[in-house]
PDB file of C-alpha atoms in Angstrom:
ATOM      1  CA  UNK A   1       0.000   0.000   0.000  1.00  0.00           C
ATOM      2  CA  UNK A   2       1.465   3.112  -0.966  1.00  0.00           C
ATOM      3  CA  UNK A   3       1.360   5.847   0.873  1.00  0.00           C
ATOM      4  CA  UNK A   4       2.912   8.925  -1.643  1.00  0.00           C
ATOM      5  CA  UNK A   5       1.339  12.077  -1.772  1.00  0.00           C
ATOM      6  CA  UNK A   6      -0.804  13.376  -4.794  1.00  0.00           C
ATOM      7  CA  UNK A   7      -2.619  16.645  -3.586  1.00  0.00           C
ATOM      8  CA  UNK A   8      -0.134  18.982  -1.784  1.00  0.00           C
ATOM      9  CA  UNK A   9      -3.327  20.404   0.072  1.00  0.00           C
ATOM     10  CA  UNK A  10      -3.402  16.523   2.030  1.00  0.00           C
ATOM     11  CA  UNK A  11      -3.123  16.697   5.046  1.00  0.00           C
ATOM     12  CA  UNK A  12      -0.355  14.054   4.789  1.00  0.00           C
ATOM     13  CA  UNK A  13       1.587  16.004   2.394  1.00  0.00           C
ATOM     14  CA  UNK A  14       4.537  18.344   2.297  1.00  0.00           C
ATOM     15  CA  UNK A  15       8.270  18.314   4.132  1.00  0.00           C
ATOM     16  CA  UNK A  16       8.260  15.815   6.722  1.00  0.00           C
ATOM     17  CA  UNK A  17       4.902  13.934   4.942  1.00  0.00           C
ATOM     18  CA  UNK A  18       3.937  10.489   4.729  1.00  0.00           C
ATOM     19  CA  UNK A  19       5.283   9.940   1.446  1.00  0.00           C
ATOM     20  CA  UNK A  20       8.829  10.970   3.445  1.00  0.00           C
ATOM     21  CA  UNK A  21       7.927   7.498   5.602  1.00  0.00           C
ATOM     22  CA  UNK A  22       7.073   5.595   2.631  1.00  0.00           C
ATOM     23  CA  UNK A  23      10.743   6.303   1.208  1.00  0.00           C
ATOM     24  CA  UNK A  24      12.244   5.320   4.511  1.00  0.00           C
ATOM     25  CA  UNK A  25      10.174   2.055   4.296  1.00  0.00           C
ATOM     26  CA  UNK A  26      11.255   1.358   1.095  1.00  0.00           C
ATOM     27  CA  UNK A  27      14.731   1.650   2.198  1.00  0.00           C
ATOM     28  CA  UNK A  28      13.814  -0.740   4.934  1.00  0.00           C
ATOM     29  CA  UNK A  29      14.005   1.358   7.695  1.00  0.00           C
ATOM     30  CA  UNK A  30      10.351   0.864   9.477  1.00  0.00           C
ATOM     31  CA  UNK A  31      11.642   2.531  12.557  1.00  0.00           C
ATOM     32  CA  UNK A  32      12.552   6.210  10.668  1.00  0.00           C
ATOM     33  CA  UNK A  33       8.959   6.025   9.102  1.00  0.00           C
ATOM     34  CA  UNK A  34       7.261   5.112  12.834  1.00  0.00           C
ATOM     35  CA  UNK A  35       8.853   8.188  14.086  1.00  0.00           C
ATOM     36  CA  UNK A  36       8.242  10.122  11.222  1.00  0.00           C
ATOM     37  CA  UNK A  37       4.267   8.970  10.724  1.00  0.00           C
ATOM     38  CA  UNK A  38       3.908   9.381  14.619  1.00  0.00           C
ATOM     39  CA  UNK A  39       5.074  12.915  14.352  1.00  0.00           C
ATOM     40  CA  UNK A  40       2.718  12.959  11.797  1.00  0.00           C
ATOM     41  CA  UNK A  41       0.295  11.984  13.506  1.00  0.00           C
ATOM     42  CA  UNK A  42       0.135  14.671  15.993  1.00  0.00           C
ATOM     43  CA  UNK A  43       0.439  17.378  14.008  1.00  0.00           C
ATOM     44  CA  UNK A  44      -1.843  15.959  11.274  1.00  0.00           C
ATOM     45  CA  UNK A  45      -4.425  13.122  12.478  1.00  0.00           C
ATOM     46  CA  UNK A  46      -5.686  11.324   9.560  1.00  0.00           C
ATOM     47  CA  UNK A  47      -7.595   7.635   9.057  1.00  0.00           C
ATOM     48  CA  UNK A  48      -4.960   7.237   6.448  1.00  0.00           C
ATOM     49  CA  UNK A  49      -1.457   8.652   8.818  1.00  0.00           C
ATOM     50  CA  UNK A  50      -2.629   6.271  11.157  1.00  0.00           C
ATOM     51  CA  UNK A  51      -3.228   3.198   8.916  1.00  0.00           C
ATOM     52  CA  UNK A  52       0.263   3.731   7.458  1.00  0.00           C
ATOM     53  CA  UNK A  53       2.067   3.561  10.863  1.00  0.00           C
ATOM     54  CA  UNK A  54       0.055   0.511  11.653  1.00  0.00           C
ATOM     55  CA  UNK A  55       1.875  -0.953   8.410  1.00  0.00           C
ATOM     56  CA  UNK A  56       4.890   0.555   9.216  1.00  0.00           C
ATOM     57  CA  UNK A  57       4.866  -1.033  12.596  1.00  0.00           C
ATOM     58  CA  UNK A  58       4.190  -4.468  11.131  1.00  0.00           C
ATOM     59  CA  UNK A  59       7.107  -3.837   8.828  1.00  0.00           C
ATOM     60  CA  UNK A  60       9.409  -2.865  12.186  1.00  0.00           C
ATOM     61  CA  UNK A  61       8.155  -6.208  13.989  1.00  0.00           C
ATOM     62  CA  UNK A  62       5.654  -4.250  16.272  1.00  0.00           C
ATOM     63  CA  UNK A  63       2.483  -6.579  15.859  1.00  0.00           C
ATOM     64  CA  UNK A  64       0.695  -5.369  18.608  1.00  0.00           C
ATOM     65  CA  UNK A  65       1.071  -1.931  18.375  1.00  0.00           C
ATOM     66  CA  UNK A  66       0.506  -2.638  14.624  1.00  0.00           C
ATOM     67  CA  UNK A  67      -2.662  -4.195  14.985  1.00  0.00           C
ATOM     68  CA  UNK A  68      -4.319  -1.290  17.583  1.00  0.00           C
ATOM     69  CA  UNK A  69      -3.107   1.516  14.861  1.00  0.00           C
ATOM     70  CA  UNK A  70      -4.585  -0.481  12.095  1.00  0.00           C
ATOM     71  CA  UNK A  71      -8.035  -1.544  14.025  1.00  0.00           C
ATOM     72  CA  UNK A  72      -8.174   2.272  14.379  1.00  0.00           C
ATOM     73  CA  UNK A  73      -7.650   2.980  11.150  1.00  0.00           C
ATOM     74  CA  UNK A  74      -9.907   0.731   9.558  1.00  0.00           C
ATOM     75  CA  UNK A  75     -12.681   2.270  11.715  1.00  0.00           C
ATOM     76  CA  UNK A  76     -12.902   5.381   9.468  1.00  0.00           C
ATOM     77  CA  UNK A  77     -14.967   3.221   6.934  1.00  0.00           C
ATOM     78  CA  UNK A  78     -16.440   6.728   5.103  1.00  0.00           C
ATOM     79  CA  UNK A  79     -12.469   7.956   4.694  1.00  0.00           C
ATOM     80  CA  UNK A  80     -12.184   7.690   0.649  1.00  0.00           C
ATOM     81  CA  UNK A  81      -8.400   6.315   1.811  1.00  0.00           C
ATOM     82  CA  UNK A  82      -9.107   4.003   3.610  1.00  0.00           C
ATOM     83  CA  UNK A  83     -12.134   2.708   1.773  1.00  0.00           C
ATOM     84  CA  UNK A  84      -9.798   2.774  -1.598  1.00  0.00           C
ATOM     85  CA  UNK A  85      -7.317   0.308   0.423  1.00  0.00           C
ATOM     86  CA  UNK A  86      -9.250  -1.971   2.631  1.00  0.00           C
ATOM     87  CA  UNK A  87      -8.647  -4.986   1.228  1.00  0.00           C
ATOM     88  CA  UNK A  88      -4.780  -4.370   2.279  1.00  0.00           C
ATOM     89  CA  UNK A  89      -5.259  -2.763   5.340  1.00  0.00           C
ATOM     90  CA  UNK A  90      -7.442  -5.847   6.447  1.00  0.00           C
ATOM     91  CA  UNK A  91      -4.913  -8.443   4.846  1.00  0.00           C
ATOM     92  CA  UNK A  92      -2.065  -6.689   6.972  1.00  0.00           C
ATOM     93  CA  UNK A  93      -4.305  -6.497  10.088  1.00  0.00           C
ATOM     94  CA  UNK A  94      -5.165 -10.292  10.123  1.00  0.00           C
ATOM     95  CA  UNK A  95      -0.888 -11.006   9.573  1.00  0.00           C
ATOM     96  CA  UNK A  96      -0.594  -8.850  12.518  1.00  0.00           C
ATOM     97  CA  UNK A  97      -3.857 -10.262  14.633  1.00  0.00           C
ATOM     98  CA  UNK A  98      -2.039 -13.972  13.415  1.00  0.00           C
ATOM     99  CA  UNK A  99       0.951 -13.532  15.804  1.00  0.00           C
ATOM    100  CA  UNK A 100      -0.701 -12.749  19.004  1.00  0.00           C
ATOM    101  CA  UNK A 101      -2.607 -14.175  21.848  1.00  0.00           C
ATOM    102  CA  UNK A 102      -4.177 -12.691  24.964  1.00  0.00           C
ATOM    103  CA  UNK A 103      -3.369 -13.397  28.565  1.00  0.00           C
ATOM    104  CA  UNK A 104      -5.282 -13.038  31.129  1.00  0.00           C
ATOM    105  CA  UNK A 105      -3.489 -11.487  33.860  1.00  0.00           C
ATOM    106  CA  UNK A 106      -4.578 -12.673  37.607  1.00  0.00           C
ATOM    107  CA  UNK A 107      -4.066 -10.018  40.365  1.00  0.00           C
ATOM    108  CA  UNK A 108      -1.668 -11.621  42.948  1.00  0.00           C
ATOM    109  CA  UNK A 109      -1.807  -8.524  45.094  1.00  0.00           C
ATOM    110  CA  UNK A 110      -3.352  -5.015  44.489  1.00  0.00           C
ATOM    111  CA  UNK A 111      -0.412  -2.854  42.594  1.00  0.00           C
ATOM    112  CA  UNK A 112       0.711  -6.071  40.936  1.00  0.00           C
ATOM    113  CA  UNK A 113       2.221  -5.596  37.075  1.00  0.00           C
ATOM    114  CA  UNK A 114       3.926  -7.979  34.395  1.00  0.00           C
ATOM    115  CA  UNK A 115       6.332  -6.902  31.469  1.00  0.00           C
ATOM    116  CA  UNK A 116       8.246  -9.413  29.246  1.00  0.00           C
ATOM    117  CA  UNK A 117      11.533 -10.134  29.824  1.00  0.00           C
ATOM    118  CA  UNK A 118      13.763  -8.578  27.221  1.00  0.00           C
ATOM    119  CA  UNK A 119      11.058  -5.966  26.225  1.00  0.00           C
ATOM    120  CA  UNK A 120      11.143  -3.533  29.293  1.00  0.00           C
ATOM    121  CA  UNK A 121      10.674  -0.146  26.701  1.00  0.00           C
ATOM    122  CA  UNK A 122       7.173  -1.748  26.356  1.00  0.00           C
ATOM    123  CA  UNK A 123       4.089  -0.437  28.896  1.00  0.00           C
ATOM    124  CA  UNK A 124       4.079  -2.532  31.537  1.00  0.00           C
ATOM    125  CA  UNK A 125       0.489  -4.480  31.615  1.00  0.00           C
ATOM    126  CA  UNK A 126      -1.573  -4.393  34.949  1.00  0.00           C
ATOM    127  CA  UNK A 127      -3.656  -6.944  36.457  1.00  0.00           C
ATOM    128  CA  UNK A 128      -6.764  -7.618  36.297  1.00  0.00           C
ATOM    129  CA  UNK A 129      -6.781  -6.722  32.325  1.00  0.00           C
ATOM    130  CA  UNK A 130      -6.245  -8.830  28.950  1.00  0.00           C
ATOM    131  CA  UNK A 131      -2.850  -8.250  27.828  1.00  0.00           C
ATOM    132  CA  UNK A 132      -1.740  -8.274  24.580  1.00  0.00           C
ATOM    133  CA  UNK A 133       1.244 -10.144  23.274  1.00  0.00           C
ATOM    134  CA  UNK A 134       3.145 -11.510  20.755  1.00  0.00           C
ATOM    135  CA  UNK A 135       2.818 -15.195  20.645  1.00  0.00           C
ATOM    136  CA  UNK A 136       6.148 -17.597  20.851  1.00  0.00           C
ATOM    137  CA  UNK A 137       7.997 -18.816  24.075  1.00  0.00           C
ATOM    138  CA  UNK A 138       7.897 -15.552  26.123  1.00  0.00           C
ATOM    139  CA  UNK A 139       9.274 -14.731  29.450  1.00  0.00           C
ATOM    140  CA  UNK A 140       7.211 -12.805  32.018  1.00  0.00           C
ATOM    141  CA  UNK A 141       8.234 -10.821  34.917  1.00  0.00           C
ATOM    142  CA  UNK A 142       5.572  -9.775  37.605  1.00  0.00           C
ATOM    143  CA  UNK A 143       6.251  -7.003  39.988  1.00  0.00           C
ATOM    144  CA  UNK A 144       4.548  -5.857  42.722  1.00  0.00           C
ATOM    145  CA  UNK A 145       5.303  -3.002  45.470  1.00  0.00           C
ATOM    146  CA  UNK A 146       6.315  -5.205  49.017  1.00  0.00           C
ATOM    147  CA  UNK A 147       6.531  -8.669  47.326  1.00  0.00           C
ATOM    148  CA  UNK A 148       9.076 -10.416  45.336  1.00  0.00           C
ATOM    149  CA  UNK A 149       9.383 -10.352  41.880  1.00  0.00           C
ATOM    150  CA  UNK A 150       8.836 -13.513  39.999  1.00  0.00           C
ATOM    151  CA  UNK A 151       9.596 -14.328  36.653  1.00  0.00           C
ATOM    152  CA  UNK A 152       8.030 -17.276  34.850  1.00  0.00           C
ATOM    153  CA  UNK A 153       8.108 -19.531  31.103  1.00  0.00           C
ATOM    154  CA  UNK A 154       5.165 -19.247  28.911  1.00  0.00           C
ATOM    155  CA  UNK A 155       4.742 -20.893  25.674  1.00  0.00           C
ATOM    156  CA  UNK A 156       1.440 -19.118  23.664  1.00  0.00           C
ATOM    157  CA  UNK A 157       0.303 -20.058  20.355  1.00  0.00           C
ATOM    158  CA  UNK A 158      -1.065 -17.217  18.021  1.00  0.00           C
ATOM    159  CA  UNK A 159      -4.511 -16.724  18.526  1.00  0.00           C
ATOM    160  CA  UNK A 160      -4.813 -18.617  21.931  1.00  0.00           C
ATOM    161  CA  UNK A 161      -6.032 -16.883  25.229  1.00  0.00           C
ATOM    162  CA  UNK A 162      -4.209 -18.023  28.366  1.00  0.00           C
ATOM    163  CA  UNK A 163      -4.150 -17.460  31.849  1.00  0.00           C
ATOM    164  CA  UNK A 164      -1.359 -15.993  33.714  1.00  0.00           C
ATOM    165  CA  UNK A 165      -1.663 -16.842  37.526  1.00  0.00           C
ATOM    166  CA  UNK A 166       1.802 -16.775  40.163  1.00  0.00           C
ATOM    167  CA  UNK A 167       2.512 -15.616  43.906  1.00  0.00           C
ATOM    168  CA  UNK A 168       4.207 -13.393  45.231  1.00  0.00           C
ATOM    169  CA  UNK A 169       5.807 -13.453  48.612  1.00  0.00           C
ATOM    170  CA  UNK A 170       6.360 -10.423  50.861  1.00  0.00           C
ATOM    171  CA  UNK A 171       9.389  -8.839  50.466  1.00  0.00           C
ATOM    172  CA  UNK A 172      11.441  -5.714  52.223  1.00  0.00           C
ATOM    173  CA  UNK A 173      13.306  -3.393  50.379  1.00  0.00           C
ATOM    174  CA  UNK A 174      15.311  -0.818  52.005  1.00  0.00           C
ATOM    175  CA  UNK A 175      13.577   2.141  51.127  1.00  0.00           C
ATOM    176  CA  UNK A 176       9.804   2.091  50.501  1.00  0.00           C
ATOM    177  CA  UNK A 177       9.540   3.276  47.301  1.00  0.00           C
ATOM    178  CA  UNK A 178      12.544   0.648  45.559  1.00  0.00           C
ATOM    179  CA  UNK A 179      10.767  -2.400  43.929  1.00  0.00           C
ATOM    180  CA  UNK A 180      12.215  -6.184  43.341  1.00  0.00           C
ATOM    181  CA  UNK A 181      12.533  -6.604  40.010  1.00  0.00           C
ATOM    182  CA  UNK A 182      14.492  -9.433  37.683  1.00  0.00           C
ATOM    183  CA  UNK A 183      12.563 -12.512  40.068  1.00  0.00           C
ATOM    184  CA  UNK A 184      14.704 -14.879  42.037  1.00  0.00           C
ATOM    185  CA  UNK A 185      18.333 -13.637  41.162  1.00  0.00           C
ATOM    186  CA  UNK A 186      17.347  -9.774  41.204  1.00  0.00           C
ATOM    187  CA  UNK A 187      17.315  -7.231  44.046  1.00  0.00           C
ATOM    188  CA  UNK A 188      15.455  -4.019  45.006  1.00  0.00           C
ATOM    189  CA  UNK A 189      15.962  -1.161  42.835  1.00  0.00           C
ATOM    190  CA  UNK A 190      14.837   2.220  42.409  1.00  0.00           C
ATOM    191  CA  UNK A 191      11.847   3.253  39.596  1.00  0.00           C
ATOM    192  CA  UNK A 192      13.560   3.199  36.014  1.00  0.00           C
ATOM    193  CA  UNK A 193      16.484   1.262  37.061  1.00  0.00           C
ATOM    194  CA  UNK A 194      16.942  -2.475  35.419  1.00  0.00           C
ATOM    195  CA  UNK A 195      18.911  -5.560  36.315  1.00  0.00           C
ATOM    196  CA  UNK A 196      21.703  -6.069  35.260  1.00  0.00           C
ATOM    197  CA  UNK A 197      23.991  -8.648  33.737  1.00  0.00           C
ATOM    198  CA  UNK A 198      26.044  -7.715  36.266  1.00  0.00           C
ATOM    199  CA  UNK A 199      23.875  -8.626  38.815  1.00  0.00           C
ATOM    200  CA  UNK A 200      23.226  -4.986  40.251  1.00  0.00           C
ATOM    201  CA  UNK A 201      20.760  -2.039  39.342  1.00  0.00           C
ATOM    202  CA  UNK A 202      21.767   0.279  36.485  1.00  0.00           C
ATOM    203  CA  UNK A 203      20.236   3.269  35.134  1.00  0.00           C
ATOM    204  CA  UNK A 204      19.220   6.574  36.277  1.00  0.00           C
ATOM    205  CA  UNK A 205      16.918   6.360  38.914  1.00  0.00           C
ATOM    206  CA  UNK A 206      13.129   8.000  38.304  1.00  0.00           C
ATOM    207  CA  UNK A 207      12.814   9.376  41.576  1.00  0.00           C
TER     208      UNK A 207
END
C-alpha cells in the first residue's frame, strides 16, 4: 500500500509527509517512518497517517502496536483512503492479529504488574486486564510493590487466550519506594532502574 502524496493540500503532504515514511520504508528502515508517521500523527491526524504507521509497525516487527493503529484505522470506513485500500489494510491487520494471543493477567496482590523479559521499553500491563502479546515462548516478569518479583516460562500459540496466575511473597526493600525486580536472582531497585547482567541495578533512577 502506498502511501505517496498526490494533492499537496493533504493533510499528509509536504516536508516531513507520509510519502517521506514511505521512502524510509522502502529503504527498509520501518523505525525512521514510525517516528516520522507518529510525528505525523500529531500534528496531522488522519484515518490514512494512522493506517500507514500501523503498516509501518508491522514492517518494524511491532504486531501489537501494529494491529491497535490499524483496528483504528480501519474504523474510518467513510475515509475515501481508507475505503480505496481496505482490502490491504485488512490483509495486513489479520498477519498482525495472526501472531498474538491474549493473557489473562490474575491479580496476585493489588499494585501487581507484568512486562516481558527482554522488552522492558514496552508499557508494563496491569492486572486484572487482557494483555496483549506476541505469541512464541515468552518470558514474564511480575512485579509488585512489598513482594518479590517472579519471573516465569510461557509458551502461547497465536490466537490462543491463556491465563497468567503466580505468587508473590512479601518482600522488604530498604527504602519504601525501591521495587524487586528481575525474580529470584534480582534485588530491590529504584523506579527506572533495570537488572543487570552484572547482577546490580543500572540506570538513572526516576525518583
Amino acid at each position: 500500500i502506498s502511501g505517496e502524496c498526490t494533492d499537496s493540500s493533504h493533510a499528509g503532504c509536504g516536508e516531513g509527509s507520509s510519502s517521506d515514511a514511505t521512502l524510509a520504508r522502502r529503504h527498509g528502515e520501518d523505525m525512521r517512518a514510525v517516528e516520522l508517521l507518529r510525528q505525523l500523527l500529531d500534528s496531522s491526524p488522519s484515518p490514512q497517517v494512522r493506517a500507514e504507521l500501523g503498516l509501518a509497525l508491522l514492517g518494524a516487527s511491532r504486531p501489537v502496536s501494529a494491529e491497535a493503529e490499524l483496528q483504528e484505522a480501519l474504523r474510518a470506513e467513510a475515509d475515501p483512503w481508507v475505503r480505496a485500500h481496505h482490502a490491504g489494510l485488512a490483509l495486513a491487520l489479520a498477519s498482525a492479529s495472526a501472531t498474538l494471543a491474549w493473557l489473562d493477567f490474575e491479580c496476585p496482590v493489588p499494585g501487581a504488574h507484568a512486562l516481558l523479559v527482554g522488552a522492558e521499553d514496552e508499557p508494563a500491563a496491569p492486572c486484572g486486564e487482557p494483555w496483549r502479546v506476541v505469541a512464541g515462548e515468552l518470558s514474564v516478569e511480575v512485579r509488585a510493590p512489598g513482594r518479590r518479583s517472579v519471573r516465569t516460562p510461557l509458551t502461547v500459540a497465536g490466537g490462543a487466550r491463556q491465563s497468567l496466575s503466580v505468587t508473590l511473597d512479601a518482600f522488604e526493600c530498604a527504602h519504601e519506594d525501591m521495587l524487586h525486580i528481575a525474580g529470584e536472582e534480582g534485588g530491590c531497585c529504584w523506579p527506572g532502574q533495570r537488572w543487570t547482567a552484572d547482577g546490580e541495578c543500572g540506570g538513572t533512577p526516576a525518583c
